[in-house]
PDB file of C-alpha atoms in Angstrom:
ATOM      1  CA  MET A 805      67.060  69.929 131.594  1.00 39.00           C
ATOM      2  CA  ASP A 806      70.065  70.369 129.346  1.00 42.00           C
ATOM      3  CA  ALA A 807      72.941  71.544 131.526  1.00 38.00           C
ATOM      4  CA  HIS A 808      74.951  72.883 128.581  1.00 40.00           C
ATOM      5  CA  GLU A 809      72.041  74.765 127.151  1.00 40.00           C
ATOM      6  CA  LYS A 810      71.171  76.555 130.412  1.00 41.00           C
ATOM      7  CA  THR A 811      74.678  77.437 131.576  1.00 38.00           C
ATOM      8  CA  GLY A 812      74.742  80.887 133.167  1.00 38.00           C
ATOM      9  CA  LEU A 813      70.951  81.284 133.362  1.00 34.00           C
ATOM     10  CA  GLU A 814      71.066  83.224 136.602  1.00 38.00           C
ATOM     11  CA  ALA A 815      73.731  85.557 135.221  1.00 37.00           C
ATOM     12  CA  ALA A 816      71.812  86.173 132.029  1.00 36.00           C
ATOM     13  CA  GLU A 817      68.636  87.025 133.937  1.00 37.00           C
ATOM     14  CA  GLU A 818      70.524  89.799 135.728  1.00 38.00           C
ATOM     15  CA  ILE A 819      71.754  91.277 132.451  1.00 34.00           C
ATOM     16  CA  VAL A 820      68.602  91.274 130.350  1.00 35.00           C
ATOM     17  CA  SER A 821      64.974  90.785 131.249  1.00 37.00           C
ATOM     18  CA  SER A 822      62.439  88.797 129.328  1.00 37.00           C
ATOM     19  CA  PRO A 823      60.749  90.859 126.596  1.00 39.00           C
ATOM     20  CA  ALA A 824      57.377  89.234 127.159  1.00 40.00           C
ATOM     21  CA  ARG A 825      54.781  91.677 128.443  1.00 37.00           C
ATOM     22  CA  ASP A 826      51.684  90.860 130.481  1.00 38.00           C
ATOM     23  CA  GLY A 827      48.678  90.317 128.278  1.00 38.00           C
ATOM     24  CA  GLU A 828      50.695  90.030 125.053  1.00 41.00           C
ATOM     25  CA  THR A 829      49.653  87.172 122.796  1.00 39.00           C
ATOM     26  CA  HIS A 830      51.793  85.035 120.522  1.00 39.00           C
ATOM     27  CA  ASP A 831      50.293  86.706 117.434  1.00 41.00           C
ATOM     28  CA  GLU A 832      51.136  90.168 118.754  1.00 40.00           C
ATOM     29  CA  THR A 833      54.717  89.126 119.375  1.00 40.00           C
ATOM     30  CA  GLN A 834      54.904  87.713 115.866  1.00 42.00           C
ATOM     31  CA  LYS A 835      53.622  90.942 114.300  1.00 42.00           C
ATOM     32  CA  GLU A 836      56.055  93.029 116.285  1.00 43.00           C
ATOM     33  CA  THR A 837      58.982  90.831 115.244  1.00 41.00           C
ATOM     34  CA  ALA A 838      57.999  90.637 111.590  1.00 43.00           C
ATOM     35  CA  GLY A 839      57.280  94.317 111.103  1.00 47.00           C
ATOM     36  CA  GLY A 840      59.640  97.233 111.005  1.00 51.00           C
ATOM     37  CA  PRO A 841      60.482  99.474 113.929  1.00 52.00           C
ATOM     38  CA  ALA A 842      57.760 101.537 115.536  1.00 52.00           C
ATOM     39  CA  PRO A 843      57.729 105.315 114.978  1.00 49.00           C
ATOM     40  CA  GLY A 844      60.460 106.916 117.040  1.00 52.00           C
ATOM     41  CA  HIS A 845      62.181 103.559 117.603  1.00 64.00           C
ATOM     42  CA  ARG A 846      65.939 103.927 117.956  1.00 74.00           C
ATOM     43  CA  LYS A 847      68.150 102.311 115.363  1.00 86.00           C
ATOM     44  CA  ILE A 848      70.334  99.515 116.706  1.00 91.00           C
ATOM     45  CA  GLU A 849      74.010 100.144 115.989  1.00 89.00           C
ATOM     46  CA  VAL A 850      75.673  96.961 114.721  1.00 91.00           C
ATOM     47  CA  HIS A 851      79.463  97.236 114.563  1.00 88.00           C
ATOM     48  CA  PHE A 852      81.673  94.736 112.791  1.00 87.00           C
ATOM     49  CA  CYS A 853      84.947  93.324 114.040  1.00 83.00           C
ATOM     50  CA  GLY A 854      86.154  91.777 110.825  1.00 79.00           C
ATOM     51  CA  SER A 855      83.071  89.800 109.759  1.00 83.00           C
ATOM     52  CA  THR A 856      81.604  89.417 113.264  1.00 89.00           C
ATOM     53  CA  PRO A 857      78.585  91.636 114.112  1.00 91.00           C
ATOM     54  CA  LEU A 858      78.709  93.058 117.652  1.00 92.00           C
ATOM     55  CA  LEU A 859      76.495  95.218 119.863  1.00 92.00           C
ATOM     56  CA  TRP A 860      78.434  97.383 122.316  1.00 89.00           C
ATOM     57  CA  GLN A 861      75.880  99.673 123.935  1.00 88.00           C
ATOM     58  CA  ALA A 862      73.449  98.477 126.604  1.00 88.00           C
ATOM     59  CA  ALA A 863      70.535 100.267 124.945  1.00 89.00           C
ATOM     60  CA  ASP A 864      71.219  98.395 121.700  1.00 91.00           C
ATOM     61  CA  VAL A 865      71.334  95.055 123.527  1.00 92.00           C
ATOM     62  CA  LYS A 866      67.985  95.802 125.171  1.00 91.00           C
ATOM     63  CA  ALA A 867      66.395  96.968 121.908  1.00 91.00           C
ATOM     64  CA  ALA A 868      67.632  93.868 120.087  1.00 92.00           C
ATOM     65  CA  ARG A 869      66.258  91.606 122.809  1.00 91.00           C
ATOM     66  CA  GLU A 870      62.845  93.212 122.469  1.00 89.00           C
ATOM     67  CA  THR A 871      62.804  92.286 118.767  1.00 89.00           C
ATOM     68  CA  GLY A 872      63.604  88.639 119.476  1.00 90.00           C
ATOM     69  CA  VAL A 873      67.331  88.804 118.738  1.00 92.00           C
ATOM     70  CA  VAL A 874      69.179  86.896 121.463  1.00 91.00           C
ATOM     71  CA  GLY A 875      72.868  86.855 120.536  1.00 92.00           C
ATOM     72  CA  THR A 876      75.673  85.755 122.848  1.00 91.00           C
ATOM     73  CA  LEU A 877      77.542  87.832 125.409  1.00 91.00           C
ATOM     74  CA  VAL A 878      81.262  87.386 124.771  1.00 90.00           C
ATOM     75  CA  GLY A 879      82.913  90.159 126.814  1.00 87.00           C
ATOM     76  CA  SER A 880      84.902  89.370 129.949  1.00 83.00           C
ATOM     77  CA  LEU A 881      84.318  91.127 133.258  1.00 80.00           C
ATOM     78  CA  ALA A 882      87.055  93.502 134.371  1.00 73.00           C
ATOM     79  CA  ARG A 883      87.148  92.130 137.912  1.00 72.00           C
ATOM     80  CA  GLN A 884      87.165  88.455 136.827  1.00 76.00           C
ATOM     81  CA  PRO A 885      88.494  88.287 133.271  1.00 75.00           C
ATOM     82  CA  ARG A 886      89.423  84.585 133.360  1.00 78.00           C
ATOM     83  CA  GLN A 887      86.040  83.098 134.235  1.00 79.00           C
ATOM     84  CA  ASN A 888      83.330  82.428 131.639  1.00 78.00           C
ATOM     85  CA  ASN A 889      80.180  81.794 133.679  1.00 81.00           C
ATOM     86  CA  ARG A 890      79.231  85.473 133.803  1.00 83.00           C
ATOM     87  CA  LEU A 891      79.979  87.474 130.672  1.00 87.00           C
ATOM     88  CA  GLY A 892      79.227  91.022 129.586  1.00 86.00           C
ATOM     89  CA  ARG A 893      79.269  93.147 126.489  1.00 87.00           C
ATOM     90  CA  PRO A 894      79.830  93.064 123.600  1.00 91.00           C
ATOM     91  CA  LEU A 895      76.926  90.957 122.375  1.00 92.00           C
ATOM     92  CA  GLU A 896      77.883  88.819 119.391  1.00 93.00           C
ATOM     93  CA  LEU A 897      75.116  88.285 116.852  1.00 94.00           C
ATOM     94  CA  LEU A 898      74.602  85.554 114.334  1.00 92.00           C
ATOM     95  CA  THR A 899      75.117  86.806 110.800  1.00 91.00           C
ATOM     96  CA  GLU A 900      71.455  86.007 110.140  1.00 92.00           C
ATOM     97  CA  GLU A 901      70.376  88.094 113.138  1.00 93.00           C
ATOM     98  CA  ALA A 902      72.337  91.126 111.969  1.00 92.00           C
ATOM     99  CA  ARG A 903      71.104  90.771 108.414  1.00 91.00           C
ATOM    100  CA  LEU A 904      67.482  90.431 109.532  1.00 91.00           C
ATOM    101  CA  LEU A 905      67.766  93.585 111.656  1.00 92.00           C
ATOM    102  CA  ARG A 906      69.252  95.410 108.675  1.00 89.00           C
ATOM    103  CA  GLU A 907      66.599  94.259 106.200  1.00 88.00           C
ATOM    104  CA  THR A 908      63.743  95.138 108.561  1.00 89.00           C
ATOM    105  CA  ALA A 909      65.218  98.650 108.986  1.00 85.00           C
ATOM    106  CA  GLN A 910      65.689  98.117 112.717  1.00 88.00           C
ATOM    107  CA  ALA A 911      69.459  98.475 112.664  1.00 87.00           C
ATOM    108  CA  VAL A 912      72.214 100.360 110.906  1.00 85.00           C
ATOM    109  CA  LEU A 913      75.496  98.642 110.130  1.00 84.00           C
ATOM    110  CA  PHE A 914      78.863 100.232 110.764  1.00 81.00           C
ATOM    111  CA  PRO A 915      81.925  98.813 109.007  1.00 75.00           C
ATOM    112  CA  ALA A 916      85.038  97.642 110.782  1.00 69.00           C
ATOM    113  CA  THR A 917      87.403 100.476 111.644  1.00 63.00           C
ATOM    114  CA  THR A 918      90.273 101.108 109.253  1.00 61.00           C
ATOM    115  CA  SER A 919      92.513 102.947 111.673  1.00 59.00           C
ATOM    116  CA  THR A 920      96.250 102.930 111.125  1.00 65.00           C
ATOM    117  CA  ASP A 921      98.727 101.538 113.633  1.00 68.00           C
ATOM    118  CA  ALA A 922      99.630 105.067 114.749  1.00 75.00           C
ATOM    119  CA  GLU A 923      95.978 105.908 115.389  1.00 71.00           C
ATOM    120  CA  ASN A 924      95.444 102.672 117.295  1.00 70.00           C
ATOM    121  CA  LEU A 925      98.542 103.322 119.401  1.00 80.00           C
ATOM    122  CA  GLN A 926      97.328 106.829 120.193  1.00 82.00           C
ATOM    123  CA  ALA A 927      93.902 105.496 121.204  1.00 77.00           C
ATOM    124  CA  VAL A 928      95.536 102.946 123.518  1.00 79.00           C
ATOM    125  CA  GLU A 929      97.684 105.637 125.115  1.00 86.00           C
ATOM    126  CA  GLN A 930      94.637 107.830 125.698  1.00 85.00           C
ATOM    127  CA  TYR A 931      92.782 104.910 127.266  1.00 80.00           C
ATOM    128  CA  VAL A 932      95.699 104.134 129.607  1.00 84.00           C
ATOM    129  CA  GLU A 933      95.921 107.810 130.536  1.00 88.00           C
ATOM    130  CA  ARG A 934      92.210 107.925 131.410  1.00 86.00           C
ATOM    131  CA  GLN A 935      92.533 104.791 133.505  1.00 84.00           C
ATOM    132  CA  GLU A 936      95.538 106.225 135.378  1.00 88.00           C
ATOM    133  CA  ARG A 937      93.729 109.497 136.019  1.00 88.00           C
ATOM    134  CA  SER A 938      90.705 107.587 137.297  1.00 87.00           C
ATOM    135  CA  TYR A 939      92.951 105.553 139.618  1.00 87.00           C
ATOM    136  CA  GLU A 940      94.557 108.686 141.097  1.00 88.00           C
ATOM    137  CA  GLU A 941      91.143 110.257 141.709  1.00 89.00           C
ATOM    138  CA  GLN A 942      89.871 107.120 143.425  1.00 89.00           C
ATOM    139  CA  ARG A 943      93.055 106.866 145.471  1.00 88.00           C
ATOM    140  CA  ALA A 944      92.611 110.437 146.747  1.00 88.00           C
ATOM    141  CA  LEU A 945      88.988 109.744 147.690  1.00 88.00           C
ATOM    142  CA  ALA A 946      89.928 106.503 149.455  1.00 88.00           C
ATOM    143  CA  LEU A 947      92.696 108.264 151.400  1.00 87.00           C
ATOM    144  CA  GLN A 948      90.299 111.026 152.436  1.00 87.00           C
ATOM    145  CA  GLU A 949      87.779 108.461 153.657  1.00 87.00           C
ATOM    146  CA  ARG A 950      90.464 106.567 155.580  1.00 84.00           C
ATOM    147  CA  LYS A 951      91.578 109.795 157.309  1.00 82.00           C
ATOM    148  CA  ALA A 952      87.991 110.572 158.272  1.00 85.00           C
ATOM    149  CA  MET A 953      87.612 107.127 159.813  1.00 82.00           C
ATOM    150  CA  LEU A 954      90.866 107.591 161.768  1.00 78.00           C
ATOM    151  CA  LEU A 955      89.765 110.992 163.098  1.00 79.00           C
ATOM    152  CA  ARG A 956      86.417 109.612 164.228  1.00 79.00           C
ATOM    153  CA  ALA A 957      88.137 106.752 166.021  1.00 73.00           C
ATOM    154  CA  LEU A 958      90.587 109.064 167.836  1.00 72.00           C
ATOM    155  CA  ALA A 959      87.992 111.702 168.674  1.00 73.00           C
ATOM    156  CA  GLN A 960      86.475 109.447 171.286  1.00 69.00           C
ATOM    157  CA  LYS A 961      89.853 108.993 172.985  1.00 67.00           C
ATOM    158  CA  GLN A 962      90.408 112.753 173.181  1.00 65.00           C
ATOM    159  CA  GLU A 963      87.196 113.264 175.112  1.00 63.00           C
ATOM    160  CA  ASP A 964      88.419 111.148 178.034  1.00 59.00           C
ATOM    161  CA  ALA A 965      92.134 111.961 177.858  1.00 56.00           C
ATOM    162  CA  GLU A 966      93.869 114.468 180.148  1.00 56.00           C
ATOM    163  CA  GLU A 967      96.922 115.247 177.981  1.00 56.00           C
ATOM    164  CA  ILE A 968      95.176 116.858 175.019  1.00 54.00           C
ATOM    165  CA  GLU A 969      98.334 118.341 173.478  1.00 57.00           C
ATOM    166  CA  SER A 970     100.159 115.002 173.331  1.00 59.00           C
ATOM    167  CA  LEU A 971      97.114 113.360 171.754  1.00 60.00           C
ATOM    168  CA  ASP A 972      96.836 116.081 169.118  1.00 66.00           C
ATOM    169  CA  GLN A 973     100.452 115.509 168.159  1.00 69.00           C
ATOM    170  CA  SER A 974      99.872 111.759 168.058  1.00 72.00           C
ATOM    171  CA  VAL A 975      96.879 112.197 165.754  1.00 72.00           C
ATOM    172  CA  GLN A 976      98.877 114.399 163.392  1.00 75.00           C
ATOM    173  CA  ASP A 977     101.721 111.890 163.318  1.00 78.00           C
ATOM    174  CA  ARG A 978      99.368 109.059 162.481  1.00 79.00           C
ATOM    175  CA  LEU A 979      97.717 111.095 159.724  1.00 79.00           C
ATOM    176  CA  ASP A 980     101.118 111.890 158.216  1.00 80.00           C
ATOM    177  CA  ALA A 981     102.136 108.235 158.377  1.00 82.00           C
ATOM    178  CA  LEU A 982      98.850 107.194 156.763  1.00 80.00           C
ATOM    179  CA  GLU A 983      99.320 109.634 153.890  1.00 80.00           C
ATOM    180  CA  ARG A 984     102.898 108.471 153.268  1.00 82.00           C
ATOM    181  CA  GLY A 985     102.156 104.762 153.353  1.00 82.00           C
ATOM    182  CA  PHE A 986      98.632 104.619 151.919  1.00 84.00           C
ATOM    183  CA  SER A 987      98.160 102.704 148.669  1.00 83.00           C
ATOM    184  CA  LEU A 988      94.985 101.650 146.870  1.00 84.00           C
ATOM    185  CA  PRO A 989      95.289  98.170 145.316  1.00 83.00           C
ATOM    186  CA  ARG A 990      94.628  98.204 141.596  1.00 79.00           C
ATOM    187  CA  PRO A 991      92.064  95.362 141.766  1.00 76.00           C
ATOM    188  CA  ALA A 992      90.075  97.378 144.347  1.00 77.00           C
ATOM    189  CA  MET A 993      89.464 100.360 142.081  1.00 77.00           C
ATOM    190  CA  ALA A 994      86.082 100.889 140.459  1.00 78.00           C
ATOM    191  CA  VAL A 995      86.833  99.934 136.856  1.00 69.00           C
ATOM    192  CA  GLN A 996      85.143 101.927 134.116  1.00 64.00           C
ATOM    193  CA  LEU A 997      84.111  99.763 131.183  1.00 59.00           C
ATOM    194  CA  HIS A 998      84.476 101.871 128.059  1.00 57.00           C
ATOM    195  CA  THR A 999      81.999  99.931 125.929  1.00 54.00           C
ATOM    196  CA  ALA A1000      80.619 103.007 124.173  1.00 53.00           C
ATOM    197  CA  ARG A1001      81.983 106.304 122.988  1.00 53.00           C
ATOM    198  CA  ALA A1002      80.288 109.657 122.750  1.00 46.00           C
ATOM    199  CA  GLY A1003      81.238 109.905 119.076  1.00 48.00           C
ATOM    200  CA  LEU A1004      78.928 107.032 118.154  1.00 48.00           C
ATOM    201  CA  GLY A1005      75.810 109.152 118.608  1.00 52.00           C
ATOM    202  CA  HIS A1006      75.698 110.405 115.026  1.00 54.00           C
ATOM    203  CA  THR A1007      72.940 112.450 113.447  1.00 57.00           C
ATOM    204  CA  PRO A1008      70.719 110.698 110.853  1.00 58.00           C
ATOM    205  CA  GLU A1009      72.741 112.280 108.037  1.00 58.00           C
ATOM    206  CA  GLU A1010      76.015 111.012 109.501  1.00 58.00           C
ATOM    207  CA  ARG A1011      74.527 107.590 110.072  1.00 59.00           C
ATOM    208  CA  HIS A1012      73.525 107.376 106.405  1.00 60.00           C
ATOM    209  CA  PHE A1013      77.005 108.443 105.335  1.00 59.00           C
ATOM    210  CA  LEU A1014      78.786 105.981 107.636  1.00 60.00           C
ATOM    211  CA  ALA A1015      76.387 103.063 107.178  1.00 65.00           C
ATOM    212  CA  ALA A1016      77.859  99.989 105.543  1.00 63.00           C
ATOM    213  CA  ASP A1017      76.308  97.464 103.218  1.00 67.00           C
ATOM    214  CA  TRP A1018      76.215  93.804 104.203  1.00 67.00           C
ATOM    215  CA  PRO A1019      79.944  92.954 104.326  1.00 67.00           C
ATOM    216  CA  GLN A1020      79.764  89.219 103.666  1.00 68.00           C
ATOM    217  CA  PRO A1021      79.304  87.424 100.340  1.00 69.00           C
ATOM    218  CA  ARG A1022      75.997  85.659  99.856  1.00 76.00           C
ATOM    219  CA  ASP A1023      76.324  82.069  98.725  1.00 83.00           C
ATOM    220  CA  GLU A1024      73.655  79.391  98.466  1.00 86.00           C
ATOM    221  CA  ARG A1025      74.366  78.053 101.948  1.00 88.00           C
ATOM    222  CA  SER A1026      74.090  81.442 103.657  1.00 89.00           C
ATOM    223  CA  GLU A1027      70.937  82.294 101.693  1.00 90.00           C
ATOM    224  CA  THR A1028      69.295  79.036 102.776  1.00 91.00           C
ATOM    225  CA  ARG A1029      70.153  79.656 106.420  1.00 92.00           C
ATOM    226  CA  PHE A1030      68.905  83.229 106.302  1.00 92.00           C
ATOM    227  CA  ARG A1031      65.589  82.358 104.657  1.00 92.00           C
ATOM    228  CA  VAL A1032      64.911  79.722 107.306  1.00 94.00           C
ATOM    229  CA  PHE A1033      65.971  82.097 110.094  1.00 94.00           C
ATOM    230  CA  ARG A1034      63.683  84.850 108.762  1.00 93.00           C
ATOM    231  CA  ASP A1035      60.686  82.544 108.380  1.00 93.00           C
ATOM    232  CA  LEU A1036      60.972  81.111 111.902  1.00 94.00           C
ATOM    233  CA  SER A1037      61.510  84.585 113.376  1.00 93.00           C
ATOM    234  CA  ARG A1038      58.371  85.839 111.664  1.00 92.00           C
ATOM    235  CA  GLN A1039      56.447  83.027 113.323  1.00 93.00           C
ATOM    236  CA  GLY A1040      57.533  84.306 116.739  1.00 92.00           C
ATOM    237  CA  PHE A1041      60.222  81.758 117.554  1.00 95.00           C
ATOM    238  CA  TYR A1042      63.550  82.623 119.155  1.00 95.00           C
ATOM    239  CA  LEU A1043      66.657  81.172 117.562  1.00 95.00           C
ATOM    240  CA  THR A1044      70.222  80.671 118.740  1.00 94.00           C
ATOM    241  CA  SER A1045      73.194  78.810 117.334  1.00 92.00           C
ATOM    242  CA  ALA A1046      73.010  75.005 117.506  1.00 90.00           C
ATOM    243  CA  GLY A1047      76.596  74.128 116.679  1.00 85.00           C
ATOM    244  CA  LYS A1048      76.979  72.053 119.853  1.00 86.00           C
ATOM    245  CA  PHE A1049      73.903  70.006 118.849  1.00 88.00           C
ATOM    246  CA  GLY A1050      74.994  69.330 115.288  1.00 85.00           C
ATOM    247  CA  GLY A1051      72.407  71.631 113.685  1.00 90.00           C
ATOM    248  CA  ASP A1052      72.051  75.186 112.454  1.00 93.00           C
ATOM    249  CA  TYR A1053      69.658  76.714 115.005  1.00 95.00           C
ATOM    250  CA  LEU A1054      68.051  75.908 118.327  1.00 94.00           C
ATOM    251  CA  VAL A1055      64.387  76.905 118.096  1.00 95.00           C
ATOM    252  CA  TYR A1056      62.671  78.167 121.253  1.00 95.00           C
ATOM    253  CA  PRO A1057      58.912  78.777 121.658  1.00 93.00           C
ATOM    254  CA  GLY A1058      59.714  81.888 123.718  1.00 91.00           C
ATOM    255  CA  ASP A1059      62.598  83.724 125.329  1.00 91.00           C
ATOM    256  CA  PRO A1060      65.521  81.321 125.981  1.00 92.00           C
ATOM    257  CA  LEU A1061      65.650  82.577 129.561  1.00 89.00           C
ATOM    258  CA  ARG A1062      62.180  81.107 130.131  1.00 91.00           C
ATOM    259  CA  PHE A1063      61.987  78.083 127.834  1.00 93.00           C
ATOM    260  CA  HIS A1064      64.029  75.138 126.645  1.00 93.00           C
ATOM    261  CA  ALA A1065      64.551  74.615 122.940  1.00 93.00           C
ATOM    262  CA  HIS A1066      61.972  72.329 121.334  1.00 93.00           C
ATOM    263  CA  PHE A1067      63.606  71.882 117.934  1.00 94.00           C
ATOM    264  CA  ILE A1068      67.021  71.586 116.315  1.00 94.00           C
ATOM    265  CA  ALA A1069      66.712  73.224 112.908  1.00 95.00           C
ATOM    266  CA  VAL A1070      68.855  71.810 110.101  1.00 94.00           C
ATOM    267  CA  CYS A1071      68.835  73.923 106.932  1.00 94.00           C
ATOM    268  CA  ILE A1072      68.921  71.841 103.745  1.00 91.00           C
ATOM    269  CA  PRO A1073      68.285  73.131 100.204  1.00 89.00           C
ATOM    270  CA  MET A1074      65.188  71.700  98.565  1.00 85.00           C
ATOM    271  CA  ASP A1075      67.060  69.880  95.801  1.00 84.00           C
ATOM    272  CA  SER A1076      69.956  68.685  97.955  1.00 85.00           C
ATOM    273  CA  PRO A1077      70.132  64.883  98.442  1.00 86.00           C
ATOM    274  CA  THR A1078      70.592  63.740 102.032  1.00 85.00           C
ATOM    275  CA  PRO A1079      72.070  60.310 102.829  1.00 88.00           C
ATOM    276  CA  LEU A1080      69.884  58.046 104.922  1.00 88.00           C
ATOM    277  CA  CYS A1081      72.658  57.509 107.470  1.00 89.00           C
ATOM    278  CA  ASP A1082      72.755  61.282 108.106  1.00 87.00           C
ATOM    279  CA  LEU A1083      68.996  61.305 108.762  1.00 87.00           C
ATOM    280  CA  LEU A1084      69.344  58.394 111.178  1.00 87.00           C
ATOM    281  CA  ALA A1085      72.222  60.129 112.986  1.00 88.00           C
ATOM    282  CA  LEU A1086      70.192  63.342 113.319  1.00 87.00           C
ATOM    283  CA  SER A1087      67.181  61.408 114.635  1.00 88.00           C
ATOM    284  CA  ARG A1088      69.238  59.612 117.258  1.00 88.00           C
ATOM    285  CA  LEU A1089      70.889  62.888 118.286  1.00 87.00           C
ATOM    286  CA  GLY A1090      67.526  64.595 118.725  1.00 88.00           C
ATOM    287  CA  SER A1091      66.276  61.673 120.794  1.00 87.00           C
ATOM    288  CA  ASN A1092      69.295  61.807 123.093  1.00 88.00           C
ATOM    289  CA  VAL A1093      68.885  65.528 123.854  1.00 89.00           C
ATOM    290  CA  LYS A1094      65.047  65.302 123.954  1.00 90.00           C
ATOM    291  CA  LYS A1095      64.455  67.604 121.019  1.00 91.00           C
ATOM    292  CA  THR A1096      62.794  67.229 117.651  1.00 92.00           C
ATOM    293  CA  ILE A1097      64.930  67.483 114.522  1.00 92.00           C
ATOM    294  CA  LEU A1098      63.445  69.971 112.063  1.00 93.00           C
ATOM    295  CA  LEU A1099      64.582  69.737 108.442  1.00 93.00           C
ATOM    296  CA  CYS A1100      64.058  73.170 106.886  1.00 94.00           C
ATOM    297  CA  SER A1101      64.071  73.573 103.112  1.00 92.00           C
ATOM    298  CA  PRO A1102      63.160  76.878 101.417  1.00 91.00           C
ATOM    299  CA  SER A1103      61.024  76.506  98.323  1.00 85.00           C
ATOM    300  CA  ASP A1104      62.401  77.102  94.852  1.00 72.00           C
ATOM    301  CA  GLY A1105      60.141  80.106  94.253  1.00 61.00           C
ATOM    302  CA  ASP A1106      61.186  83.725  93.728  1.00 54.00           C
ATOM    303  CA  LYS A1107      63.890  84.436  96.282  1.00 49.00           C
ATOM    304  CA  GLY A1108      63.064  88.122  96.239  1.00 50.00           C
ATOM    305  CA  GLY A1109      59.401  87.652  97.048  1.00 51.00           C
ATOM    306  CA  GLU A1110      57.888  88.451 100.413  1.00 52.00           C
ATOM    307  CA  GLU A1111      55.735  85.317 100.626  1.00 56.00           C
ATOM    308  CA  GLU A1112      58.504  82.730 100.575  1.00 66.00           C
ATOM    309  CA  GLU A1113      57.590  79.245 101.697  1.00 86.00           C
ATOM    310  CA  VAL A1114      59.797  77.055 103.820  1.00 91.00           C
ATOM    311  CA  VAL A1115      58.977  73.345 103.991  1.00 92.00           C
ATOM    312  CA  TYR A1116      59.512  71.780 107.419  1.00 93.00           C
ATOM    313  CA  THR A1117      59.936  68.052 108.090  1.00 90.00           C
ATOM    314  CA  SER A1118      60.219  66.758 111.650  1.00 89.00           C
ATOM    315  CA  LEU A1119      62.221  63.672 112.578  1.00 87.00           C
ATOM    316  CA  GLN A1120      61.740  61.687 115.780  1.00 81.00           C
ATOM    317  CA  TRP A1121      63.318  58.409 116.808  1.00 78.00           C
ATOM    318  CA  SER A1122      60.887  55.832 118.134  1.00 74.00           C
ATOM    319  CA  GLY A1123      61.490  52.265 119.207  1.00 64.00           C
ATOM    320  CA  MET A1124      59.930  49.229 117.596  1.00 57.00           C
ATOM    321  CA  VAL A1125      56.623  48.099 119.101  1.00 51.00           C
TER     322      VAL A1125
END
């Protein structure tokens, strides 16, 4: 088991569930991934922060997971912002994942906001004001609950006491002292994570007006990576980034929460020469992490065609017999 690859497995299982359904075959999963969205299927809202595609709403994260798009949670938790074992929204997508969702009509892209500094400052002030108002409301509720607990505790004493008037005055004094000195610690408040806004629920006409085209230039390298990503996704595999393994993608036979990666995909153009020492290094790397290196080269056919072929070559290191 690769410790780096499975970091935070328990946390991820609490956030999203496996999309596999009982009785669903591999072919059915492949057809669902390759085809467009089902009738009535909600469009996934992909928002860009610069050139980085992000999913902010929980419903979008769930819908993307059901299509085989894994992504990476990059948001910190409000209660524990400095740890990185358990992360939350937003979900950062690979550029190939966002582009595939867009081309299969399963998602709509929204460009990065072009707000001015004054508008950003106003939005920050409104956010701080909402947080302060929420804190005051929670403080009042906590004080009311603390008073109720104090009254219940002193009610029992009044039943057995003889000097009722002195006890009543004592209770009132303690309530006044509690109200003057009560404070709710900021870390104890129930933090509201504003990861979605009501204004994002646009009508279809507004979505079409606000939708953005693919914001990144398409060079030969990005086209090669995307064609390989699309072909493997159509075959029902799950893919994540393989930067820490020296490749382009980690290829899983099923949901990464349930399976280990079997392959490290390296995208190489068909006519690109590869030094022998690089092939040997890749083979040794795959052997060390117990995975098969997969050299992926799209064919030189029509790039706009639907039936594009990708040639796969597997590399495995074996000792001399």
